[in-house]
mmCIF file of N, CA and C in Angstrom:
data_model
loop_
_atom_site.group_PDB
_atom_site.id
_atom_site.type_symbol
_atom_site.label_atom_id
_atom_site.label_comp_id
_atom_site.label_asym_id
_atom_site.label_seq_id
_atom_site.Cartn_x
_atom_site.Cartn_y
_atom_site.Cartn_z
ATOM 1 N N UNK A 1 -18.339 -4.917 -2.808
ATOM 2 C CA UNK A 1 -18.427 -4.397 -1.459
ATOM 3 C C UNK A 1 -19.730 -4.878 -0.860
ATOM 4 N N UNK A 2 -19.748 -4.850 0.289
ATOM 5 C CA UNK A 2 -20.589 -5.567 1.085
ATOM 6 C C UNK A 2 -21.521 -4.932 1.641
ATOM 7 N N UNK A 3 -21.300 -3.201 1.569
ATOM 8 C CA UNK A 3 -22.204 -3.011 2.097
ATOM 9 C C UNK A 3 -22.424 -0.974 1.569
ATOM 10 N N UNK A 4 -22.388 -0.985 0.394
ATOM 11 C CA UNK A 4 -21.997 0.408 -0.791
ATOM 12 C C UNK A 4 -23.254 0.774 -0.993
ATOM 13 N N UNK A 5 -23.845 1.416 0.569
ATOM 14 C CA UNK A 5 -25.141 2.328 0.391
ATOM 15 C C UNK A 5 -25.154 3.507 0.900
ATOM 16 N N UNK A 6 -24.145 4.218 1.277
ATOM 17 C CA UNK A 6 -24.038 5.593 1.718
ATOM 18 C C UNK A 6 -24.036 6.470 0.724
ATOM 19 N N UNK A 7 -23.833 6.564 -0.453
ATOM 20 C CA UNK A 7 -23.964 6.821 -1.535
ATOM 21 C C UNK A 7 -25.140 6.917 -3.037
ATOM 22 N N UNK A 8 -26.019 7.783 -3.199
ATOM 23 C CA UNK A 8 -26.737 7.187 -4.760
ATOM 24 C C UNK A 8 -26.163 6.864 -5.375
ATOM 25 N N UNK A 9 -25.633 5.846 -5.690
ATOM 26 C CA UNK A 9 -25.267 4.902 -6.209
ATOM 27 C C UNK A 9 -25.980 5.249 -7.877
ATOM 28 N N UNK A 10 -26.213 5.727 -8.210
ATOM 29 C CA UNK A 10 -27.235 5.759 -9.752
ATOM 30 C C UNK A 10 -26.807 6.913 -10.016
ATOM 31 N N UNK A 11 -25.886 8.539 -9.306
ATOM 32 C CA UNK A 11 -25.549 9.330 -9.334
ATOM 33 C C UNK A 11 -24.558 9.269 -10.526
ATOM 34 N N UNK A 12 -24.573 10.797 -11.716
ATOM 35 C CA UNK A 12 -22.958 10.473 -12.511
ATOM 36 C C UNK A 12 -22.550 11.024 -11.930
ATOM 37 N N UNK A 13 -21.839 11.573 -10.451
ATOM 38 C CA UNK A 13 -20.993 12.051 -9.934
ATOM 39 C C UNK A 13 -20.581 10.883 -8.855
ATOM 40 N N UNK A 14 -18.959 10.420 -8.770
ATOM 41 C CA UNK A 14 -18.398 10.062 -8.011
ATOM 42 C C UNK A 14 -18.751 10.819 -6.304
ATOM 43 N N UNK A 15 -18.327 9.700 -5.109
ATOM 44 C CA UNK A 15 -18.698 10.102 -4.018
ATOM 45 C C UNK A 15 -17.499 11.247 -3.573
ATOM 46 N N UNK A 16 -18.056 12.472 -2.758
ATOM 47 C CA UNK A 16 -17.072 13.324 -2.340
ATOM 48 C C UNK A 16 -16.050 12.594 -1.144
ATOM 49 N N UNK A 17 -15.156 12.165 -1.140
ATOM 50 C CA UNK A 17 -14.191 11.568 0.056
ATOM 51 C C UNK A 17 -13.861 12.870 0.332
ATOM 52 N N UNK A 18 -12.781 13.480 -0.506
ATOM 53 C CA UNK A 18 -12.359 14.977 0.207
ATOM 54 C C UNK A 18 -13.218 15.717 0.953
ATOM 55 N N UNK A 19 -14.264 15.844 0.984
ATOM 56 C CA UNK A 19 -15.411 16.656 1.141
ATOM 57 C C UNK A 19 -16.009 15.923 2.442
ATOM 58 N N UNK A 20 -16.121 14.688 2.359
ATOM 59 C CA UNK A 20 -16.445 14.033 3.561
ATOM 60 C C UNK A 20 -15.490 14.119 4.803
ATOM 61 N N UNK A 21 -14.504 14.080 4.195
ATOM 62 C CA UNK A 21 -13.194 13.662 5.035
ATOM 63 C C UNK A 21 -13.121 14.974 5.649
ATOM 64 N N UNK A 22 -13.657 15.903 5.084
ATOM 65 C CA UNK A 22 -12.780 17.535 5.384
ATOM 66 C C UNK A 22 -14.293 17.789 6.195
ATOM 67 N N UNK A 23 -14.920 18.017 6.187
ATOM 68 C CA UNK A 23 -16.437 17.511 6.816
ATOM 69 C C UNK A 23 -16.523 17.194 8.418
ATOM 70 N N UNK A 24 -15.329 16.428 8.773
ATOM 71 C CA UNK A 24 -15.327 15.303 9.507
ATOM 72 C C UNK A 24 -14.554 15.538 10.480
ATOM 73 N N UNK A 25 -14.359 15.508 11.888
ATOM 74 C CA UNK A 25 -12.858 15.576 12.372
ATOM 75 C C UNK A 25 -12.430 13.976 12.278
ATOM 76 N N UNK A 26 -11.657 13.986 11.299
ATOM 77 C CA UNK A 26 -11.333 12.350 11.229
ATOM 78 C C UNK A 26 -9.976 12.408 11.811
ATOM 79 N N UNK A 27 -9.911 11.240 12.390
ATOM 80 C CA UNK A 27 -8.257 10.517 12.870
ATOM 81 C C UNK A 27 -7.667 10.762 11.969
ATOM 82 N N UNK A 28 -6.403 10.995 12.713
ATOM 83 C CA UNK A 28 -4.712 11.135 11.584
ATOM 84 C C UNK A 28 -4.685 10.143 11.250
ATOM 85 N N UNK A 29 -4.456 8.738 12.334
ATOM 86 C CA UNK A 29 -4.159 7.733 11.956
ATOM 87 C C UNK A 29 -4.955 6.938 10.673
ATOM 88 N N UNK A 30 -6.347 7.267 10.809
ATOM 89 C CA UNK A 30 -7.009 6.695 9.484
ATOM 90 C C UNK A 30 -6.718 7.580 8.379
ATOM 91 N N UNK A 31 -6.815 9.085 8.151
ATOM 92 C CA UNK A 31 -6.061 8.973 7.126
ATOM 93 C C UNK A 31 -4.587 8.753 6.469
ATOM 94 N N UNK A 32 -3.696 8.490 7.199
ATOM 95 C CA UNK A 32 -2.321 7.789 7.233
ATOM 96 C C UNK A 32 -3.005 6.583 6.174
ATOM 97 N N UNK A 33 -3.625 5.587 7.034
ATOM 98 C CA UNK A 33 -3.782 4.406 6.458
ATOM 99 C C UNK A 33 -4.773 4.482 5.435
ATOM 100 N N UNK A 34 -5.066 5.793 5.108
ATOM 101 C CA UNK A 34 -5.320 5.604 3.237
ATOM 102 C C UNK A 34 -4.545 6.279 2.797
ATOM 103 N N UNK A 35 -3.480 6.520 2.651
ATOM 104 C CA UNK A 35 -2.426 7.047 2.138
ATOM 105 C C UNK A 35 -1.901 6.266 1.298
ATOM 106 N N UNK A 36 -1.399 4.731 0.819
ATOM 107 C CA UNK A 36 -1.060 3.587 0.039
ATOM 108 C C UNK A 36 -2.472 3.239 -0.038
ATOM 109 N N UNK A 37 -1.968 2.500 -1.584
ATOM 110 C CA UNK A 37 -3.180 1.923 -2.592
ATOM 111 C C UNK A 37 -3.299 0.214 -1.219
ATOM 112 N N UNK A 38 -1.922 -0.344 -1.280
ATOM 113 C CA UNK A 38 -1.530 -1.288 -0.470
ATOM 114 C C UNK A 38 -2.521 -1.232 0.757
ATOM 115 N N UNK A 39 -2.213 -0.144 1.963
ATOM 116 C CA UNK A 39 -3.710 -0.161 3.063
ATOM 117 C C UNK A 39 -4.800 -0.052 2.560
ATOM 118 N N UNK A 40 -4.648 0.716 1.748
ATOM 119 C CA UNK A 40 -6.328 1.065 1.267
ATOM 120 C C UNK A 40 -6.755 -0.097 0.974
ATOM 121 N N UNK A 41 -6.353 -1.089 0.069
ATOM 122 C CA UNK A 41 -7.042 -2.415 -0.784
ATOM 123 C C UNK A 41 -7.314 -3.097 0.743
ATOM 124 N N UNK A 42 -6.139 -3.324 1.643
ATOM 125 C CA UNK A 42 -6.044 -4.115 2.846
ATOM 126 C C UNK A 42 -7.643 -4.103 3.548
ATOM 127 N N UNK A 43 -8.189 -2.594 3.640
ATOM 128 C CA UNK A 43 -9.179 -2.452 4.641
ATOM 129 C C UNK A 43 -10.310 -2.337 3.826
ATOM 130 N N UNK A 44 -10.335 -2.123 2.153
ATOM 131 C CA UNK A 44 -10.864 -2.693 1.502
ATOM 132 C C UNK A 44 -11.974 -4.625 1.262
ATOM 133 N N UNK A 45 -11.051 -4.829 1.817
ATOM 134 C CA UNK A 45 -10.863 -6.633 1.264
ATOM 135 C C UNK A 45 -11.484 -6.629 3.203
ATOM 136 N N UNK A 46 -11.089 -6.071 3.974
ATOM 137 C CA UNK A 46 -11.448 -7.039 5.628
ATOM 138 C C UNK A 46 -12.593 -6.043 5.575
ATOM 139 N N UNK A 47 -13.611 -5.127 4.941
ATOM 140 C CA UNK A 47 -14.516 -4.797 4.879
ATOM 141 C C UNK A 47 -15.702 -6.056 4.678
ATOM 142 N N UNK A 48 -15.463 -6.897 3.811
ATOM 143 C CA UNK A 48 -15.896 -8.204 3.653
ATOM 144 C C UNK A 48 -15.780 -9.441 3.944
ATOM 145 N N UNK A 49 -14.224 -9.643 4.643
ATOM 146 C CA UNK A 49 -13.801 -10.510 5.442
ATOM 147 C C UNK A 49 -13.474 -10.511 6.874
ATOM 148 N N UNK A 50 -13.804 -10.802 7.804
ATOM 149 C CA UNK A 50 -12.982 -10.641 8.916
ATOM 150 C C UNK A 50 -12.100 -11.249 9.599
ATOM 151 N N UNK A 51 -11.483 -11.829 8.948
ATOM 152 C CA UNK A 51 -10.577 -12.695 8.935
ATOM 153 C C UNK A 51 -9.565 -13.159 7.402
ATOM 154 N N UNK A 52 -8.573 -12.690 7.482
ATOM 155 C CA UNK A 52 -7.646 -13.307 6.471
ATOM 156 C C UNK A 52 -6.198 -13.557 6.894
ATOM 157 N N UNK A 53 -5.730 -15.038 6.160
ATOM 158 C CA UNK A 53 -4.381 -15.395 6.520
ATOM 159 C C UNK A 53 -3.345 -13.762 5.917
ATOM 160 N N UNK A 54 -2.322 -13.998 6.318
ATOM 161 C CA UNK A 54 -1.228 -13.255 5.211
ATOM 162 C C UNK A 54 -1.099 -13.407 4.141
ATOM 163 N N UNK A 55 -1.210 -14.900 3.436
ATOM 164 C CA UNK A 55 -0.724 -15.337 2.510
ATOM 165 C C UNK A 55 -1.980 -14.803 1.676
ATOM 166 N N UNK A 56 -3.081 -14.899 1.849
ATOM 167 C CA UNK A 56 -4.577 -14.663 1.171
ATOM 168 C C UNK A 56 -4.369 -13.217 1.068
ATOM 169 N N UNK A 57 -4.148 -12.832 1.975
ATOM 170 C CA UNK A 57 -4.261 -11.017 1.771
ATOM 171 C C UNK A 57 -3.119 -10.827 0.617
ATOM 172 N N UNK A 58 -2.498 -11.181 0.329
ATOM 173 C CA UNK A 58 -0.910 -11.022 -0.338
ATOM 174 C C UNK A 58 -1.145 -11.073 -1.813
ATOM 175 N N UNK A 59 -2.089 -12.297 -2.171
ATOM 176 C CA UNK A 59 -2.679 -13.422 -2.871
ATOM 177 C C UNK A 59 -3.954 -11.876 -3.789
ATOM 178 N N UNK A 60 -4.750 -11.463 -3.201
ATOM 179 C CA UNK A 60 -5.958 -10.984 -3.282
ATOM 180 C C UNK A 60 -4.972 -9.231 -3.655
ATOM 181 N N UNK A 61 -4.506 -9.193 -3.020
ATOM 182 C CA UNK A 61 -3.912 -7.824 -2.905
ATOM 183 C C UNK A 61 -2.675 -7.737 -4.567
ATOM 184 N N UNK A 62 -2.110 -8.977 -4.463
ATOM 185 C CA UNK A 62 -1.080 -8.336 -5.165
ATOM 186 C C UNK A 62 -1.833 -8.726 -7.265
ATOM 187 N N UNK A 63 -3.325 -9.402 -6.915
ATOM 188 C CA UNK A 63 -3.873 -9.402 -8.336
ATOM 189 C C UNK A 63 -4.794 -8.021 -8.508
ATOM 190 N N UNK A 64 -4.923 -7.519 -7.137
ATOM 191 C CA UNK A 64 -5.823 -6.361 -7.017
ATOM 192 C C UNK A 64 -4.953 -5.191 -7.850
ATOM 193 N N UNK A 65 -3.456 -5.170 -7.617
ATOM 194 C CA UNK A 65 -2.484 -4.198 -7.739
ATOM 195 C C UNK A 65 -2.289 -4.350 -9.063
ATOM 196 N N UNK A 66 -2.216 -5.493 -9.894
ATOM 197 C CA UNK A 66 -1.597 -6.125 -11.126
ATOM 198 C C UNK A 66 -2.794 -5.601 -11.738
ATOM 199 N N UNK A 67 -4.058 -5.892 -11.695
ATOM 200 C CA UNK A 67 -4.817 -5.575 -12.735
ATOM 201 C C UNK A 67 -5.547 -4.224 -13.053
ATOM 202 N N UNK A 68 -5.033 -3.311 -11.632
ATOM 203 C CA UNK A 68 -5.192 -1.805 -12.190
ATOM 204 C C UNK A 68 -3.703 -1.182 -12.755
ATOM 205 N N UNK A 69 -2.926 -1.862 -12.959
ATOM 206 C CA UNK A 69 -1.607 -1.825 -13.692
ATOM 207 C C UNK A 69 -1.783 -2.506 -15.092
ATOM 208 N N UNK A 70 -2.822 -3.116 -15.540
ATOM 209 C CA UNK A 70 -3.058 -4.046 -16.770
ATOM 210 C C UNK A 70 -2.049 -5.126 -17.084
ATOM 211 N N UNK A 71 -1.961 -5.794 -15.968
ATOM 212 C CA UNK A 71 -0.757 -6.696 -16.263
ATOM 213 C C UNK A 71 -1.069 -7.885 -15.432
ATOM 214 N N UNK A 72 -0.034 -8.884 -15.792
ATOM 215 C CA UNK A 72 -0.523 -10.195 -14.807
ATOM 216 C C UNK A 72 0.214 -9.998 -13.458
ATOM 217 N N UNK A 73 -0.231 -10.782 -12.704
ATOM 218 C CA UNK A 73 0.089 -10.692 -11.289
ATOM 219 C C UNK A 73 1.522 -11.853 -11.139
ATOM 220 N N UNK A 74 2.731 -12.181 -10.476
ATOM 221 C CA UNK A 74 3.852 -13.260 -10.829
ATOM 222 C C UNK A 74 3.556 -13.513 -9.186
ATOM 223 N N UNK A 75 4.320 -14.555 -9.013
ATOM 224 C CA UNK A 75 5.173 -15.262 -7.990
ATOM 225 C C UNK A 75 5.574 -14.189 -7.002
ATOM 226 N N UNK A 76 6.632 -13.245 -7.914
ATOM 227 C CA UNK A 76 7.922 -12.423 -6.762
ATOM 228 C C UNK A 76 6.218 -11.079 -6.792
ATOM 229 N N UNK A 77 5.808 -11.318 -7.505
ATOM 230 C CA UNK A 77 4.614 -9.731 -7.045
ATOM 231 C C UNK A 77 4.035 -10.135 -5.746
ATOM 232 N N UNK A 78 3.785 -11.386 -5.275
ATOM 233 C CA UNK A 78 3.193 -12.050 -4.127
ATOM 234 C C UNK A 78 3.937 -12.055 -3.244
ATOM 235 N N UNK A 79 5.192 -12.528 -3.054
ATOM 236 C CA UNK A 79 6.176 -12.698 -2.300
ATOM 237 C C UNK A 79 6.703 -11.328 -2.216
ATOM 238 N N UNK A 80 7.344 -10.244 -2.524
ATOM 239 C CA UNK A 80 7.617 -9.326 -2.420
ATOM 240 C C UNK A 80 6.229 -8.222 -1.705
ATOM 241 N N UNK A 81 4.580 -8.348 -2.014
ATOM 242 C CA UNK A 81 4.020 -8.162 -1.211
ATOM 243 C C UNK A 81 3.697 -8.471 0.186
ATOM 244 N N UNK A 82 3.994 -9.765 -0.182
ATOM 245 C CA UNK A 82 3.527 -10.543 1.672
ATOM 246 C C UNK A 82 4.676 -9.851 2.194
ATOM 247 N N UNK A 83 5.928 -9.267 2.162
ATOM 248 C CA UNK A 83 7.144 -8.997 3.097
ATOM 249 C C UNK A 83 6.432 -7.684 3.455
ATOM 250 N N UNK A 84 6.263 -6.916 2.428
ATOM 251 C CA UNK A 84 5.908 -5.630 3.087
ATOM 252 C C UNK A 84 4.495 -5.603 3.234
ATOM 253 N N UNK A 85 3.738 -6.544 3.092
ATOM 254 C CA UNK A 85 2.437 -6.560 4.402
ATOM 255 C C UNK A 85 2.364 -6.691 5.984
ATOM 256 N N UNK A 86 3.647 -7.985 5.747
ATOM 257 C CA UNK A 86 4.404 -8.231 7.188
ATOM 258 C C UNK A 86 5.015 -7.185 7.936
ATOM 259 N N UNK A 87 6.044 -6.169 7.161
ATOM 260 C CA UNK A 87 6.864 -5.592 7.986
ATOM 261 C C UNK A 87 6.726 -4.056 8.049
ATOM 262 N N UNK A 88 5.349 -3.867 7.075
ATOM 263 C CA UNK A 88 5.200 -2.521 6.768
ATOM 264 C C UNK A 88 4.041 -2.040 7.212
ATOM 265 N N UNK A 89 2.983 -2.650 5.920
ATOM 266 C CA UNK A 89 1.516 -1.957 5.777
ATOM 267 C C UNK A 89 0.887 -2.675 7.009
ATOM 268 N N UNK A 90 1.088 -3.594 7.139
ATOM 269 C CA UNK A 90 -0.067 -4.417 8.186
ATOM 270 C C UNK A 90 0.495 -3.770 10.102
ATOM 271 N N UNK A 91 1.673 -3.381 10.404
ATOM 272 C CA UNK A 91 2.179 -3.282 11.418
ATOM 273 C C UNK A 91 1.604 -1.272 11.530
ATOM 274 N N UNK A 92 1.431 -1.123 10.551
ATOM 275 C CA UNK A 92 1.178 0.685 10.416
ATOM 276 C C UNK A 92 -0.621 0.198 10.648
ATOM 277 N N UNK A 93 -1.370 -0.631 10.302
ATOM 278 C CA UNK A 93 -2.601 -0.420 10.085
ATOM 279 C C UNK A 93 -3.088 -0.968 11.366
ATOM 280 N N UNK A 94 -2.538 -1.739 12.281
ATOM 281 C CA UNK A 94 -2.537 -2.114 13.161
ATOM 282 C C UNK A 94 -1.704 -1.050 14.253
ATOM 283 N N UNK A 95 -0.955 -0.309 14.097
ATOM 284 C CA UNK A 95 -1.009 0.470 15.125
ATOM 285 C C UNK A 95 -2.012 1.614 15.094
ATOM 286 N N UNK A 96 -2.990 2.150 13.878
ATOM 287 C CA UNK A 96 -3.919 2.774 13.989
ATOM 288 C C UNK A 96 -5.087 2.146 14.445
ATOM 289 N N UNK A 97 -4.819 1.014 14.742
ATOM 290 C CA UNK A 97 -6.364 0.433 15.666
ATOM 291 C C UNK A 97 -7.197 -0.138 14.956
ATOM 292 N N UNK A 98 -6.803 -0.290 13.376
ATOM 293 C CA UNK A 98 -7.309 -0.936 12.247
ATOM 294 C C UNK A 98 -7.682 -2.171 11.921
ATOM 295 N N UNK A 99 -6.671 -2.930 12.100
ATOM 296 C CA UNK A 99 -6.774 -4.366 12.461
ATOM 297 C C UNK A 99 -6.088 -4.903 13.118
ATOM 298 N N UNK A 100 -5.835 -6.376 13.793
ATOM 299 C CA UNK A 100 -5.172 -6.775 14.310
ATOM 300 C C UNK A 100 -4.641 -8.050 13.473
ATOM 301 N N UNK A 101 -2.928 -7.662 13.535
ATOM 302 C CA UNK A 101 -2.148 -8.089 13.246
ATOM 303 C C UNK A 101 -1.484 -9.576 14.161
ATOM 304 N N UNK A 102 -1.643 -10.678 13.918
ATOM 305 C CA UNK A 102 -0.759 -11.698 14.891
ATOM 306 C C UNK A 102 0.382 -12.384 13.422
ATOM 307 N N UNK A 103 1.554 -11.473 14.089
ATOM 308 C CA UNK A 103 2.557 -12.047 13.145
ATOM 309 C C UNK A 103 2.844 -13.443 13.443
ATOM 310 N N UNK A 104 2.873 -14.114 14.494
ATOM 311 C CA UNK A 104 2.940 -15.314 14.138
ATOM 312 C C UNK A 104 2.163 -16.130 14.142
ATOM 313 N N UNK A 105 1.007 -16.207 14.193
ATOM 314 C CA UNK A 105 0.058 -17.098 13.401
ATOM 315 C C UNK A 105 -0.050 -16.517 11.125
ATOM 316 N N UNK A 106 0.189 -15.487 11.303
ATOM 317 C CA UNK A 106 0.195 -14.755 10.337
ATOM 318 C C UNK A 106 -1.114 -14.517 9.403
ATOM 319 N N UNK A 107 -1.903 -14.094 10.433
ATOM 320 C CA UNK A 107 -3.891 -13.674 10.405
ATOM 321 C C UNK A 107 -4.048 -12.560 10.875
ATOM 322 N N UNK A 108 -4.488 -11.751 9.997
ATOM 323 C CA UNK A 108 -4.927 -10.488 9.644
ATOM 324 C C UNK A 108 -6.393 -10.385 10.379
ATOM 325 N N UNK A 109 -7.180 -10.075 11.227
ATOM 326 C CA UNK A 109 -8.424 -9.744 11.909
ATOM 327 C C UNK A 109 -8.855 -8.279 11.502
ATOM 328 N N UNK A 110 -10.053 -8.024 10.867
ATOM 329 C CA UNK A 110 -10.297 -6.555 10.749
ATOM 330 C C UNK A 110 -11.049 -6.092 12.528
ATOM 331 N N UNK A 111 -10.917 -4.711 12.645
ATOM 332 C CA UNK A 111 -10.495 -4.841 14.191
ATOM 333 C C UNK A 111 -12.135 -3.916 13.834
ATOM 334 N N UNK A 112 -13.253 -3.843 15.309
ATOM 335 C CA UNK A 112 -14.204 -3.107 14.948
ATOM 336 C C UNK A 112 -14.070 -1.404 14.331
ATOM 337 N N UNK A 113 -14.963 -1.302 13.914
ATOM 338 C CA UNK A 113 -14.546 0.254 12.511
ATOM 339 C C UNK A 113 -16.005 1.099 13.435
ATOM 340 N N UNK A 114 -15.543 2.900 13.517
ATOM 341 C CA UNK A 114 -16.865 2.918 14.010
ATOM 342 C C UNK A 114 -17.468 3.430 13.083
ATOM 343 N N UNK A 115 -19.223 3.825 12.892
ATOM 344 C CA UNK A 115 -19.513 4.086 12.080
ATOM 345 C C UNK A 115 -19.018 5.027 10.782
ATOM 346 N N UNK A 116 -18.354 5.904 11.644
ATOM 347 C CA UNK A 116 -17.583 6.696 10.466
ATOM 348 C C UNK A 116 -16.656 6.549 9.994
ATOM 349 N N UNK A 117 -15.580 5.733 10.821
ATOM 350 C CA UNK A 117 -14.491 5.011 10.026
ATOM 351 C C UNK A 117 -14.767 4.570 9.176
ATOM 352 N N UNK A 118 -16.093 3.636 9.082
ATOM 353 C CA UNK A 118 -16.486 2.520 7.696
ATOM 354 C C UNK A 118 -17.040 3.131 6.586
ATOM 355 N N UNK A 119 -17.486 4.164 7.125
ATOM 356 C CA UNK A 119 -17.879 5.678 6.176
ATOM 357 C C UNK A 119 -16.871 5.791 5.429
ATOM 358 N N UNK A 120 -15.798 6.472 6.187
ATOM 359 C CA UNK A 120 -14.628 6.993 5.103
ATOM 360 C C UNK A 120 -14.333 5.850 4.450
ATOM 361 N N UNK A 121 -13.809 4.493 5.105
ATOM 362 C CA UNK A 121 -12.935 3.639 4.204
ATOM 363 C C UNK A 121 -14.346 3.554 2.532
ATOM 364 N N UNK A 122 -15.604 3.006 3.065
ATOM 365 C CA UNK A 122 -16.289 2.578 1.877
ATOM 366 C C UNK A 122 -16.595 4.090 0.939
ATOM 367 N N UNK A 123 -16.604 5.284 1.606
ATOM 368 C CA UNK A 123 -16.250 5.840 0.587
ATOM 369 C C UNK A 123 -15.308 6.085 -0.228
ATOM 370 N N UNK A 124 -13.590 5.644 0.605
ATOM 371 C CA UNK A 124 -12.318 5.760 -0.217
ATOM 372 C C UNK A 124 -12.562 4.782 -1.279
ATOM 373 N N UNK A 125 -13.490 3.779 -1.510
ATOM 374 C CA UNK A 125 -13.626 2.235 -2.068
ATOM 375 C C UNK A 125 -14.374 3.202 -3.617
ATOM 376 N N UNK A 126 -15.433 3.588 -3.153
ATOM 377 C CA UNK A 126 -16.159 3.983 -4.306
ATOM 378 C C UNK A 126 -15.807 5.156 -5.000
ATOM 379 N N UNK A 127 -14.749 6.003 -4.505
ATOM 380 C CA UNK A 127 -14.523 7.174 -5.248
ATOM 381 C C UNK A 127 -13.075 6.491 -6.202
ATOM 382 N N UNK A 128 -12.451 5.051 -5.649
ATOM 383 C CA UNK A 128 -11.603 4.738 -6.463
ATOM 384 C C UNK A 128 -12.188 3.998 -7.428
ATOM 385 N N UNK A 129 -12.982 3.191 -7.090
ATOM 386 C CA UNK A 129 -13.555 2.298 -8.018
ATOM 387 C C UNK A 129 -14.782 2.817 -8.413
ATOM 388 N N UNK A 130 -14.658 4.381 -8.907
ATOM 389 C CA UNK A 130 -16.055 4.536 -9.283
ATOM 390 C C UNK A 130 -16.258 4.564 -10.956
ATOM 391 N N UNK A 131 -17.350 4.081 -11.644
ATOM 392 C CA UNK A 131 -17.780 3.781 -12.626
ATOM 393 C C UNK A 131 -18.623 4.420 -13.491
ATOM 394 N N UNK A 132 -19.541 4.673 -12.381
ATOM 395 C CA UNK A 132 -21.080 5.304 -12.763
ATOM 396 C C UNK A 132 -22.068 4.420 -13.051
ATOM 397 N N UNK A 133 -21.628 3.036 -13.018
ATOM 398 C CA UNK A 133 -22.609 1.982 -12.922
ATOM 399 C C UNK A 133 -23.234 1.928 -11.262
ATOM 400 N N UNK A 134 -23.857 1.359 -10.960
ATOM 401 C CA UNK A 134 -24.828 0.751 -10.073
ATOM 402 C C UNK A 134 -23.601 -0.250 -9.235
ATOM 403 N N UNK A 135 -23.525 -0.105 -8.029
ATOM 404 C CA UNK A 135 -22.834 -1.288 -7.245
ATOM 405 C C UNK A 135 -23.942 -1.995 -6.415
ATOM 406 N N UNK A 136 -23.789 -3.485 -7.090
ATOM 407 C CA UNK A 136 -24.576 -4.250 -6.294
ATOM 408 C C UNK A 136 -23.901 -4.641 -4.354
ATOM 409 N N UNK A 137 -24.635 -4.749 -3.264
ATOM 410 C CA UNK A 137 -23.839 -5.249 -2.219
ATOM 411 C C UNK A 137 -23.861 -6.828 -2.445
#
């Protein structure tokens, strides 16, 4: 992550999301779109990119999915993701104002986040991927 300093980070306690989130008057729509591992990784990954094809997000996403499953990532895991990035997750994350979607160029834009949006998402990041190690940005 690019930018995993809202947090002590050196803490053995994982970051409170529930607690933040409940904290917060947050949008429906953003928490909708952490509702799937699928959005979540999505706004995950354009946290660091701002810009990705479909095929890359698909690519990045469906080894992201495979290896917290302990398994290898195939062909149809890619292809069967890119459909429902296309017709599902990306058209839901984009009507929450999340990113912008151009299905036919097929480029994913992360859309501006405001400060607390990027709050919640990088805390949804570290309470999943939390360790108790140190995250470098």
């Amino acid at each position: 992550m690019g930018r995993a300093t809202i947090y002590n980070l050196m803490s053995d306690d994982p970051p409170d999301v529930l607690g933040r989130v409940l904290d917060a008057d947050v949008d429906e729509d953003l928490l909708r779109a952490l509702g799937t591992r699928e959005q979540r990784y999505t706004l995950y990954h354009l946290l660091d990119h701002e810009r990705v094809t479909l095929s890359e997000l698909a690519d990045v996403l469906a080894g992201w999915l495979a290896t917290t499953e302990s398994r290898v990532t195939t062909g149809a895991d890619r292809s069967s993701l890119r459909i429902a990035l296309y017709h599902n997750y990306l058209p839901q994350l984009a009507s929450a104002g999340l990113v912008d979607f151009d299905a036919t160029e097929l480029v994913v834009d992360r859309s501006p986040l405001s400060a607390e949006e990027r709050e919640i998402v990088e805390a949804a990041y570290l309470s999943e991927h939390w360790t108790g190690e140190p995250v470098t940005p």
